[in-house]
PDB file of C-alpha atoms and ligand atoms in Angstrom:
ATOM      1  CA  UNK A   1     241.860  14.816  -6.600  1.00 98.00           C
ATOM      2  CA  UNK A   2     245.339  14.310  -5.227  1.00 98.00           C
ATOM      3  CA  UNK A   3     247.685  12.207  -7.377  1.00 98.00           C
ATOM      4  CA  UNK A   4     250.522  10.339  -5.673  1.00 98.00           C
ATOM      5  CA  UNK A   5     253.088   7.916  -7.034  1.00 98.00           C
ATOM      6  CA  UNK A   6     254.957   6.480  -4.055  1.00 98.00           C
ATOM      7  CA  UNK A   7     253.734   4.401  -1.126  1.00 98.00           C
ATOM      8  CA  UNK A   8     255.203   6.981   1.291  1.00 98.00           C
ATOM      9  CA  UNK A   9     253.286   9.828  -0.382  1.00 98.00           C
ATOM     10  CA  UNK A  10     250.104   7.773  -0.407  1.00 98.00           C
ATOM     11  CA  UNK A  11     250.387   7.082   3.325  1.00 98.00           C
ATOM     12  CA  UNK A  12     251.094  10.760   3.998  1.00 98.00           C
ATOM     13  CA  UNK A  13     248.034  11.743   1.928  1.00 98.00           C
ATOM     14  CA  UNK A  14     245.874   9.299   3.883  1.00 98.00           C
ATOM     15  CA  UNK A  15     247.103  10.293   7.353  1.00 97.00           C
ATOM     16  CA  UNK A  16     244.210  11.138   9.644  1.00 97.00           C
ATOM     17  CA  UNK A  17     241.605  10.609   6.897  1.00 97.00           C
ATOM     18  CA  UNK A  18     239.875   7.548   8.412  1.00 97.00           C
ATOM     19  CA  UNK A  19     239.085   4.289   6.633  1.00 98.00           C
ATOM     20  CA  UNK A  20     239.742   4.226   2.883  1.00 98.00           C
ATOM     21  CA  UNK A  21     237.427   2.697   0.290  1.00 98.00           C
ATOM     22  CA  UNK A  22     239.728   1.454  -2.431  1.00 99.00           C
ATOM     23  CA  UNK A  23     239.288   0.601  -6.124  1.00 99.00           C
ATOM     24  CA  UNK A  24     242.342  -1.064  -7.698  1.00 98.00           C
ATOM     25  CA  UNK A  25     242.497  -0.816 -11.495  1.00 98.00           C
ATOM     26  CA  UNK A  26     244.877  -1.162 -14.406  1.00 98.00           C
ATOM     27  CA  UNK A  27     243.520   2.045 -15.961  1.00 98.00           C
ATOM     28  CA  UNK A  28     241.773   2.524 -19.315  1.00 97.00           C
ATOM     29  CA  UNK A  29     238.732   3.264 -17.218  1.00 98.00           C
ATOM     30  CA  UNK A  30     235.197   2.631 -18.476  1.00 97.00           C
ATOM     31  CA  UNK A  31     231.761   2.911 -16.872  1.00 97.00           C
ATOM     32  CA  UNK A  32     232.293  -0.413 -15.087  1.00 97.00           C
ATOM     33  CA  UNK A  33     235.289   0.986 -13.187  1.00 98.00           C
ATOM     34  CA  UNK A  34     233.398   4.190 -12.464  1.00 98.00           C
ATOM     35  CA  UNK A  35     230.520   2.211 -10.945  1.00 98.00           C
ATOM     36  CA  UNK A  36     233.100   0.706  -8.552  1.00 98.00           C
ATOM     37  CA  UNK A  37     234.252   4.197  -7.594  1.00 98.00           C
ATOM     38  CA  UNK A  38     230.639   5.234  -6.985  1.00 98.00           C
ATOM     39  CA  UNK A  39     230.132   2.236  -4.692  1.00 98.00           C
ATOM     40  CA  UNK A  40     233.412   2.935  -2.922  1.00 98.00           C
ATOM     41  CA  UNK A  41     232.399   6.529  -2.217  1.00 98.00           C
ATOM     42  CA  UNK A  42     229.440   5.263  -0.186  1.00 98.00           C
ATOM     43  CA  UNK A  43     231.552   3.001   2.001  1.00 98.00           C
ATOM     44  CA  UNK A  44     234.656   4.834   3.141  1.00 98.00           C
ATOM     45  CA  UNK A  45     235.873   8.058   4.699  1.00 98.00           C
ATOM     46  CA  UNK A  46     238.194   8.669   1.771  1.00 98.00           C
ATOM     47  CA  UNK A  47     238.057   7.190  -1.745  1.00 98.00           C
ATOM     48  CA  UNK A  48     241.270   5.893  -3.296  1.00 98.00           C
ATOM     49  CA  UNK A  49     241.717   4.459  -6.796  1.00 99.00           C
ATOM     50  CA  UNK A  50     244.919   2.993  -8.151  1.00 99.00           C
ATOM     51  CA  UNK A  51     246.157   2.683 -11.709  1.00 98.00           C
ATOM     52  CA  UNK A  52     248.944   0.183 -12.224  1.00 98.00           C
ATOM     53  CA  UNK A  53     249.409  -2.217 -15.134  1.00 98.00           C
ATOM     54  CA  UNK A  54     250.873  -5.142 -13.236  1.00 98.00           C
ATOM     55  CA  UNK A  55     253.505  -6.968 -15.254  1.00 98.00           C
ATOM     56  CA  UNK A  56     253.403  -9.933 -12.820  1.00 98.00           C
ATOM     57  CA  UNK A  57     249.941 -11.019 -13.973  1.00 98.00           C
ATOM     58  CA  UNK A  58     250.734 -11.144 -17.708  1.00 98.00           C
ATOM     59  CA  UNK A  59     252.269 -14.120 -19.485  1.00 97.00           C
ATOM     60  CA  UNK A  60     255.154 -13.305 -21.865  1.00 96.00           C
ATOM     61  CA  UNK A  61     252.931 -13.629 -24.967  1.00 95.00           C
ATOM     62  CA  UNK A  62     250.094 -11.530 -23.498  1.00 95.00           C
ATOM     63  CA  UNK A  63     249.277  -7.853 -24.011  1.00 95.00           C
ATOM     64  CA  UNK A  64     251.312  -6.152 -21.232  1.00 97.00           C
ATOM     65  CA  UNK A  65     253.100  -3.814 -23.664  1.00 97.00           C
ATOM     66  CA  UNK A  66     250.037  -2.967 -25.727  1.00 95.00           C
ATOM     67  CA  UNK A  67     247.603  -2.797 -22.773  1.00 96.00           C
ATOM     68  CA  UNK A  68     245.759   0.518 -23.333  1.00 96.00           C
ATOM     69  CA  UNK A  69     247.203   3.331 -21.224  1.00 97.00           C
ATOM     70  CA  UNK A  70     244.898   6.372 -21.217  1.00 98.00           C
ATOM     71  CA  UNK A  71     246.257   8.492 -18.377  1.00 98.00           C
ATOM     72  CA  UNK A  72     244.669  11.893 -19.090  1.00 98.00           C
ATOM     73  CA  UNK A  73     241.207  10.481 -19.765  1.00 98.00           C
ATOM     74  CA  UNK A  74     241.441   8.244 -16.668  1.00 98.00           C
ATOM     75  CA  UNK A  75     242.372  11.171 -14.405  1.00 98.00           C
ATOM     76  CA  UNK A  76     239.499  13.267 -15.769  1.00 98.00           C
ATOM     77  CA  UNK A  77     236.995  10.431 -15.192  1.00 98.00           C
ATOM     78  CA  UNK A  78     238.154   9.775 -11.626  1.00 98.00           C
ATOM     79  CA  UNK A  79     238.093  13.468 -10.812  1.00 98.00           C
ATOM     80  CA  UNK A  80     234.552  13.774 -12.187  1.00 98.00           C
ATOM     81  CA  UNK A  81     233.450  10.793 -10.040  1.00 98.00           C
ATOM     82  CA  UNK A  82     234.732  12.507  -6.899  1.00 98.00           C
ATOM     83  CA  UNK A  83     237.658  10.171  -6.222  1.00 98.00           C
ATOM     84  CA  UNK A  84     239.826  11.763  -3.504  1.00 98.00           C
ATOM     85  CA  UNK A  85     243.224  10.170  -4.133  1.00 98.00           C
ATOM     86  CA  UNK A  86     244.703   8.473  -7.195  1.00 99.00           C
ATOM     87  CA  UNK A  87     247.631   6.200  -6.448  1.00 99.00           C
ATOM     88  CA  UNK A  88     249.599   5.688  -9.670  1.00 98.00           C
ATOM     89  CA  UNK A  89     252.869   3.987  -8.809  1.00 98.00           C
ATOM     90  CA  UNK A  90     255.557   3.648 -11.447  1.00 98.00           C
ATOM     91  CA  UNK A  91     256.948   0.172 -11.783  1.00 97.00           C
ATOM     92  CA  UNK A  92     259.942   0.965  -9.533  1.00 98.00           C
ATOM     93  CA  UNK A  93     257.680   2.474  -6.855  1.00 98.00           C
ATOM     94  CA  UNK A  94     255.880  -0.832  -6.439  1.00 97.00           C
ATOM     95  CA  UNK A  95     258.678  -3.210  -7.392  1.00 98.00           C
ATOM     96  CA  UNK A  96     261.936  -1.435  -6.420  1.00 97.00           C
ATOM     97  CA  UNK A  97     263.641  -4.821  -6.454  1.00 98.00           C
ATOM     98  CA  UNK A  98     262.561  -8.042  -8.176  1.00 97.00           C
ATOM     99  CA  UNK A  99     259.434  -9.256  -6.373  1.00 97.00           C
ATOM    100  CA  UNK A 100     260.826 -12.628  -5.290  1.00 97.00           C
ATOM    101  CA  UNK A 101     258.297 -13.064  -2.448  1.00 98.00           C
ATOM    102  CA  UNK A 102     254.899 -13.834  -3.940  1.00 98.00           C
ATOM    103  CA  UNK A 103     251.418 -14.611  -2.675  1.00 98.00           C
ATOM    104  CA  UNK A 104     250.657 -18.149  -3.837  1.00 98.00           C
ATOM    105  CA  UNK A 105     246.900 -18.730  -3.919  1.00 98.00           C
ATOM    106  CA  UNK A 106     245.134 -21.977  -3.257  1.00 95.00           C
ATOM    107  CA  UNK A 107     245.591 -24.197  -6.346  1.00 97.00           C
ATOM    108  CA  UNK A 108     242.099 -25.700  -6.058  1.00 97.00           C
ATOM    109  CA  UNK A 109     240.634 -22.265  -6.695  1.00 98.00           C
ATOM    110  CA  UNK A 110     243.381 -20.508  -8.645  1.00 98.00           C
ATOM    111  CA  UNK A 111     244.723 -23.161 -11.021  1.00 98.00           C
ATOM    112  CA  UNK A 112     241.364 -23.841 -12.685  1.00 98.00           C
ATOM    113  CA  UNK A 113     239.507 -21.829 -15.375  1.00 98.00           C
ATOM    114  CA  UNK A 114     241.449 -18.545 -15.789  1.00 98.00           C
ATOM    115  CA  UNK A 115     244.408 -19.967 -13.866  1.00 98.00           C
ATOM    116  CA  UNK A 116     244.512 -23.027 -16.125  1.00 98.00           C
ATOM    117  CA  UNK A 117     244.648 -20.940 -19.292  1.00 98.00           C
ATOM    118  CA  UNK A 118     246.801 -18.180 -17.761  1.00 98.00           C
ATOM    119  CA  UNK A 119     249.247 -20.013 -15.465  1.00 98.00           C
ATOM    120  CA  UNK A 120     250.569 -17.777 -12.691  1.00 98.00           C
ATOM    121  CA  UNK A 121     247.890 -15.152 -13.326  1.00 98.00           C
ATOM    122  CA  UNK A 122     246.398 -15.279  -9.831  1.00 98.00           C
ATOM    123  CA  UNK A 123     249.827 -15.342  -8.168  1.00 98.00           C
ATOM    124  CA  UNK A 124     250.526 -12.074 -10.001  1.00 98.00           C
ATOM    125  CA  UNK A 125     247.128 -10.642  -9.051  1.00 98.00           C
ATOM    126  CA  UNK A 126     247.355 -11.669  -5.375  1.00 98.00           C
ATOM    127  CA  UNK A 127     250.914 -10.382  -5.056  1.00 98.00           C
ATOM    128  CA  UNK A 128     250.088  -6.938  -6.410  1.00 98.00           C
ATOM    129  CA  UNK A 129     246.755  -6.707  -4.567  1.00 99.00           C
ATOM    130  CA  UNK A 130     248.446  -7.638  -1.278  1.00 98.00           C
ATOM    131  CA  UNK A 131     251.031  -4.944  -1.927  1.00 98.00           C
ATOM    132  CA  UNK A 132     248.388  -2.361  -2.881  1.00 98.00           C
ATOM    133  CA  UNK A 133     246.398  -3.282   0.236  1.00 98.00           C
ATOM    134  CA  UNK A 134     249.512  -2.727   2.385  1.00 98.00           C
ATOM    135  CA  UNK A 135     250.039   0.638   0.728  1.00 98.00           C
ATOM    136  CA  UNK A 136     246.428   1.787   1.158  1.00 98.00           C
ATOM    137  CA  UNK A 137     245.298   0.209   4.412  1.00 98.00           C
ATOM    138  CA  UNK A 138     248.297  -0.565   6.633  1.00 95.00           C
ATOM    139  CA  UNK A 139     248.426   2.814   8.362  1.00 94.00           C
ATOM    140  CA  UNK A 140     244.650   3.417   8.429  1.00 94.00           C
ATOM    141  CA  UNK A 141     243.507   0.258  10.208  1.00 93.00           C
ATOM    142  CA  UNK A 142     241.704  -1.330   7.270  1.00 97.00           C
ATOM    143  CA  UNK A 143     238.694  -0.394   5.178  1.00 98.00           C
ATOM    144  CA  UNK A 144     236.796  -1.505   2.109  1.00 98.00           C
ATOM    145  CA  UNK A 145     238.036  -2.638  -1.319  1.00 99.00           C
ATOM    146  CA  UNK A 146     235.709  -2.887  -4.314  1.00 98.00           C
ATOM    147  CA  UNK A 147     236.085  -5.418  -7.154  1.00 98.00           C
ATOM    148  CA  UNK A 148     233.917  -6.068 -10.198  1.00 98.00           C
ATOM    149  CA  UNK A 149     231.911  -9.252 -10.467  1.00 98.00           C
ATOM    150  CA  UNK A 150     232.916  -9.604 -14.126  1.00 97.00           C
ATOM    151  CA  UNK A 151     236.212 -11.030 -12.859  1.00 98.00           C
ATOM    152  CA  UNK A 152     234.288 -13.621 -10.858  1.00 98.00           C
ATOM    153  CA  UNK A 153     237.169 -15.960 -10.078  1.00 98.00           C
ATOM    154  CA  UNK A 154     239.466 -13.045  -9.199  1.00 98.00           C
ATOM    155  CA  UNK A 155     236.882 -11.794  -6.724  1.00 98.00           C
ATOM    156  CA  UNK A 156     236.706 -15.233  -5.076  1.00 98.00           C
ATOM    157  CA  UNK A 157     240.491 -15.576  -4.925  1.00 98.00           C
ATOM    158  CA  UNK A 158     240.868 -12.122  -3.333  1.00 98.00           C
ATOM    159  CA  UNK A 159     238.095 -12.859  -0.818  1.00 98.00           C
ATOM    160  CA  UNK A 160     239.816 -16.089   0.193  1.00 98.00           C
ATOM    161  CA  UNK A 161     243.184 -14.332   0.456  1.00 98.00           C
ATOM    162  CA  UNK A 162     241.719 -11.633   2.702  1.00 98.00           C
ATOM    163  CA  UNK A 163     240.028 -14.259   4.890  1.00 98.00           C
ATOM    164  CA  UNK A 164     243.044 -16.534   5.208  1.00 98.00           C
ATOM    165  CA  UNK A 165     245.475 -13.689   5.984  1.00 98.00           C
ATOM    166  CA  UNK A 166     242.908 -12.074   8.335  1.00 98.00           C
ATOM    167  CA  UNK A 167     243.313  -8.734   6.573  1.00 98.00           C
ATOM    168  CA  UNK A 168     241.090  -6.018   8.098  1.00 98.00           C
ATOM    169  CA  UNK A 169     239.497  -5.335   4.728  1.00 98.00           C
ATOM    170  CA  UNK A 170     235.918  -5.853   3.596  1.00 98.00           C
ATOM    171  CA  UNK A 171     235.701  -6.946  -0.036  1.00 98.00           C
ATOM    172  CA  UNK A 172     232.661  -5.577  -1.848  1.00 98.00           C
ATOM    173  CA  UNK A 173     231.480  -6.864  -5.220  1.00 98.00           C
ATOM    174  CA  UNK A 174     229.987  -4.550  -7.829  1.00 97.00           C
ATOM    175  CA  UNK A 175     227.676  -5.998 -10.502  1.00 97.00           C
ATOM    176  CA  UNK A 176     229.028  -6.284 -14.055  1.00 97.00           C
ATOM    177  CA  UNK A 177     228.358  -3.174 -16.118  1.00 97.00           C
ATOM    178  CA  UNK A 178     227.096  -4.016 -19.630  1.00 97.00           C
ATOM    179  CA  UNK A 179     226.560  -2.290 -22.946  1.00 94.00           C
ATOM    180  CA  UNK A 180     222.975  -2.297 -24.276  1.00 92.00           C
ATOM    181  CA  UNK A 181     223.851  -5.427 -26.309  1.00 91.00           C
ATOM    182  CA  UNK A 182     224.673  -7.324 -23.105  1.00 94.00           C
ATOM    183  CA  UNK A 183     228.426  -7.207 -23.754  1.00 95.00           C
ATOM    184  CA  UNK A 184     230.255  -6.935 -20.414  1.00 97.00           C
ATOM    185  CA  UNK A 185     232.319  -3.737 -20.284  1.00 97.00           C
ATOM    186  CA  UNK A 186     236.046  -4.448 -20.373  1.00 96.00           C
ATOM    187  CA  UNK A 187     239.193  -2.506 -21.150  1.00 94.00           C
ATOM    188  CA  UNK A 188     239.930  -5.129 -23.805  1.00 94.00           C
ATOM    189  CA  UNK A 189     236.685  -4.258 -25.683  1.00 96.00           C
ATOM    190  CA  UNK A 190     238.739  -1.400 -27.125  1.00 94.00           C
ATOM    191  CA  UNK A 191     240.571  -3.994 -29.241  1.00 95.00           C
ATOM    192  CA  UNK A 192     237.305  -4.985 -30.992  1.00 96.00           C
ATOM    193  CA  UNK A 193     236.293  -3.737 -34.423  1.00 95.00           C
ATOM    194  CA  UNK A 194     232.687  -2.517 -34.843  1.00 93.00           C
ATOM    195  CA  UNK A 195     231.777  -5.852 -36.385  1.00 93.00           C
ATOM    196  CA  UNK A 196     233.431  -7.842 -33.588  1.00 94.00           C
ATOM    197  CA  UNK A 197     231.675  -5.693 -30.990  1.00 94.00           C
ATOM    198  CA  UNK A 198     228.329  -6.843 -32.433  1.00 90.00           C
ATOM    199  CA  UNK A 199     229.508 -10.477 -32.533  1.00 93.00           C
ATOM    200  CA  UNK A 200     230.826 -10.173 -28.973  1.00 94.00           C
ATOM    201  CA  UNK A 201     227.350 -10.193 -27.437  1.00 95.00           C
ATOM    202  CA  UNK A 202     227.250 -13.915 -28.338  1.00 97.00           C
ATOM    203  CA  UNK A 203     229.374 -14.741 -25.282  1.00 97.00           C
ATOM    204  CA  UNK A 204     226.815 -13.562 -22.718  1.00 97.00           C
ATOM    205  CA  UNK A 205     224.049 -15.179 -24.799  1.00 97.00           C
ATOM    206  CA  UNK A 206     225.941 -18.487 -24.845  1.00 98.00           C
ATOM    207  CA  UNK A 207     226.243 -18.408 -21.049  1.00 98.00           C
ATOM    208  CA  UNK A 208     222.498 -17.773 -20.707  1.00 98.00           C
ATOM    209  CA  UNK A 209     221.689 -20.640 -23.076  1.00 98.00           C
ATOM    210  CA  UNK A 210     224.058 -22.954 -21.163  1.00 98.00           C
ATOM    211  CA  UNK A 211     222.593 -21.916 -17.809  1.00 98.00           C
ATOM    212  CA  UNK A 212     219.017 -22.535 -18.989  1.00 97.00           C
ATOM    213  CA  UNK A 213     219.898 -25.896 -20.550  1.00 97.00           C
ATOM    214  CA  UNK A 214     221.717 -27.087 -17.434  1.00 97.00           C
ATOM    215  CA  UNK A 215     218.654 -26.437 -15.274  1.00 96.00           C
ATOM    216  CA  UNK A 216     216.585 -28.600 -17.609  1.00 95.00           C
ATOM    217  CA  UNK A 217     218.790 -31.584 -16.808  1.00 91.00           C
ATOM    218  CA  UNK A 218     221.047 -33.541 -19.130  1.00 89.00           C
ATOM    219  CA  UNK A 219     224.726 -34.261 -18.968  1.00 95.00           C
ATOM    220  CA  UNK A 220     226.601 -31.103 -17.984  1.00 97.00           C
ATOM    221  CA  UNK A 221     229.825 -32.008 -19.809  1.00 97.00           C
ATOM    222  CA  UNK A 222     227.832 -32.592 -23.011  1.00 98.00           C
ATOM    223  CA  UNK A 223     225.956 -29.306 -22.619  1.00 98.00           C
ATOM    224  CA  UNK A 224     229.249 -27.461 -22.109  1.00 98.00           C
ATOM    225  CA  UNK A 225     230.794 -29.143 -25.170  1.00 98.00           C
ATOM    226  CA  UNK A 226     227.721 -28.158 -27.212  1.00 98.00           C
ATOM    227  CA  UNK A 227     227.941 -24.545 -25.983  1.00 98.00           C
ATOM    228  CA  UNK A 228     231.632 -24.416 -27.007  1.00 98.00           C
ATOM    229  CA  UNK A 229     230.834 -25.923 -30.430  1.00 98.00           C
ATOM    230  CA  UNK A 230     228.024 -23.385 -30.990  1.00 98.00           C
ATOM    231  CA  UNK A 231     230.346 -20.500 -30.150  1.00 97.00           C
ATOM    232  CA  UNK A 232     233.106 -21.939 -32.359  1.00 98.00           C
ATOM    233  CA  UNK A 233     230.603 -22.078 -35.235  1.00 97.00           C
ATOM    234  CA  UNK A 234     230.166 -18.296 -34.818  1.00 95.00           C
ATOM    235  CA  UNK A 235     233.897 -17.682 -35.299  1.00 95.00           C
ATOM    236  CA  UNK A 236     235.028 -17.725 -31.654  1.00 97.00           C
ATOM    237  CA  UNK A 237     237.850 -19.703 -30.083  1.00 98.00           C
ATOM    238  CA  UNK A 238     236.507 -20.586 -26.634  1.00 98.00           C
ATOM    239  CA  UNK A 239     238.863 -21.557 -23.776  1.00 98.00           C
ATOM    240  CA  UNK A 240     235.984 -22.688 -21.570  1.00 98.00           C
ATOM    241  CA  UNK A 241     232.223 -22.385 -21.132  1.00 98.00           C
ATOM    242  CA  UNK A 242     231.242 -24.121 -17.947  1.00 98.00           C
ATOM    243  CA  UNK A 243     228.763 -24.358 -15.084  1.00 98.00           C
ATOM    244  CA  UNK A 244     230.259 -24.319 -11.592  1.00 98.00           C
ATOM    245  CA  UNK A 245     229.167 -24.105  -7.967  1.00 98.00           C
ATOM    246  CA  UNK A 246     229.304 -20.541  -6.706  1.00 98.00           C
ATOM    247  CA  UNK A 247     230.751 -21.721  -3.391  1.00 97.00           C
ATOM    248  CA  UNK A 248     234.080 -23.086  -4.709  1.00 97.00           C
ATOM    249  CA  UNK A 249     233.950 -23.034  -8.529  1.00 98.00           C
ATOM    250  CA  UNK A 250     233.984 -26.835  -8.666  1.00 98.00           C
ATOM    251  CA  UNK A 251     231.693 -28.839 -10.978  1.00 97.00           C
ATOM    252  CA  UNK A 252     228.292 -29.392  -9.320  1.00 96.00           C
ATOM    253  CA  UNK A 253     227.016 -32.923  -8.851  1.00 92.00           C
ATOM    254  CA  UNK A 254     223.551 -31.682  -9.705  1.00 87.00           C
ATOM    255  CA  UNK A 255     222.470 -28.376 -11.250  1.00 87.00           C
ATOM    256  CA  UNK A 256     220.503 -26.518  -8.552  1.00 90.00           C
ATOM    257  CA  UNK A 257     219.173 -23.046  -9.296  1.00 94.00           C
ATOM    258  CA  UNK A 258     220.457 -20.296  -7.015  1.00 96.00           C
ATOM    259  CA  UNK A 259     223.820 -21.944  -6.338  1.00 97.00           C
ATOM    260  CA  UNK A 260     225.466 -21.891  -9.742  1.00 98.00           C
ATOM    261  CA  UNK A 261     227.457 -19.676 -12.042  1.00 98.00           C
ATOM    262  CA  UNK A 262     228.139 -20.112 -15.757  1.00 98.00           C
ATOM    263  CA  UNK A 263     231.597 -18.844 -16.668  1.00 98.00           C
ATOM    264  CA  UNK A 264     233.173 -18.366 -20.060  1.00 98.00           C
ATOM    265  CA  UNK A 265     236.366 -17.171 -21.722  1.00 98.00           C
ATOM    266  CA  UNK A 266     236.751 -16.975 -25.486  1.00 98.00           C
ATOM    267  CA  UNK A 267     238.674 -15.158 -28.181  1.00 97.00           C
ATOM    268  CA  UNK A 268     237.041 -13.184 -30.942  1.00 96.00           C
ATOM    269  CA  UNK A 269     239.684 -12.108 -33.455  1.00 93.00           C
ATOM    270  CA  UNK A 270     242.751 -11.804 -31.241  1.00 92.00           C
ATOM    271  CA  UNK A 271     240.804 -10.464 -28.264  1.00 96.00           C
ATOM    272  CA  UNK A 272     240.154 -12.642 -25.227  1.00 96.00           C
ATOM    273  CA  UNK A 273     236.950 -11.805 -23.346  1.00 97.00           C
ATOM    274  CA  UNK A 274     235.496 -13.271 -20.159  1.00 98.00           C
ATOM    275  CA  UNK A 275     232.011 -13.176 -18.709  1.00 98.00           C
ATOM    276  CA  UNK A 276     229.812 -14.967 -16.178  1.00 98.00           C
ATOM    277  CA  UNK A 277     226.206 -15.369 -15.136  1.00 98.00           C
ATOM    278  CA  UNK A 278     224.922 -16.402 -11.726  1.00 98.00           C
ATOM    279  CA  UNK A 279     221.764 -18.462 -11.848  1.00 98.00           C
TER     280      UNK A 279
HETATM  281  O1  PAF B 301     241.132  -6.510 -12.202  1.00 58.30           O
HETATM  282  C1  PAF B 301     242.144  -5.830 -12.436  1.00 58.30           C
HETATM  283  O2  PAF B 301     242.090  -4.782 -13.082  1.00 58.30           O
HETATM  284  C2  PAF B 301     243.488  -6.305 -11.912  1.00 58.30           C
HETATM  285  O3  PAF B 301     243.581  -7.679 -11.912  1.00 58.30           O
HETATM  286  C3  PAF B 301     243.832  -5.734 -10.522  1.00 58.30           C
HETATM  287  C4  PAF B 301     242.849  -6.211  -9.462  1.00 58.30           C
HETATM  288  C5  PAF B 301     243.815  -4.209 -10.561  1.00 58.30           C
HETATM  289  C6  PAF B 301     245.222  -6.179 -10.097  1.00 58.30           C
HETATM  290  O4  PAF B 301     246.208  -5.760 -10.998  1.00 58.30           O
END
């Protein structure tokens, strides 16, 4: 695996190699990330992963400084998965000057749910992803980029960005990788104690219970409030547990199976986890 740090070196490494399949990450790789790399390998001429902890998508009180950085282990995992190129820009390689131009996503999609609780998050994500896409695809005429379905809203925002800017990139979604308990794999699971890791499976269970209840009818807002109260009673601090339309993440007028997704974000101890369930 070739490791490059600058955009110029990345483009040189990609010259003449065909269409890349790209997996952007912030490192601290787990099996979920590696499943994205596996999918990418089937859909491109050359597989590229990036590791970059993007300051622009963290709020001042969030975990940018303490975000787990596990460089040696990450390189070994990518190498073992057969990744061809690792792009690992330093902050000044990607942001040599303050990034005053930003990609401002559609408020209707990006200022709700995660964007409501993490204002500016999707502007930070879209700005860095646009920049990474320029680095990876601009000289190779486009390709494929793979994102995990665990970050459901992020996936939708990126898809809409790619469509509206007519980028020559196909966005592929990889299913959420889970531990045996049902807990969605996440870099932030590393913050959990053993006891919290057991408790953490309650989030995916709460989404399943909410999804089932919503299909049986009843007032959706009341069912969501009940789901939040149940989770709170188990020691969580939920930001939201909600049922939305898959098409635009707005509240459905009527719960119809096959068109919905239950999404949740909640803190256990100091750790904020997210998950979702299509139904
Ligand atoms: O999902 C992530 O890890 C990040 O949001 C991404 C897409 C790598 C952008 O920093």
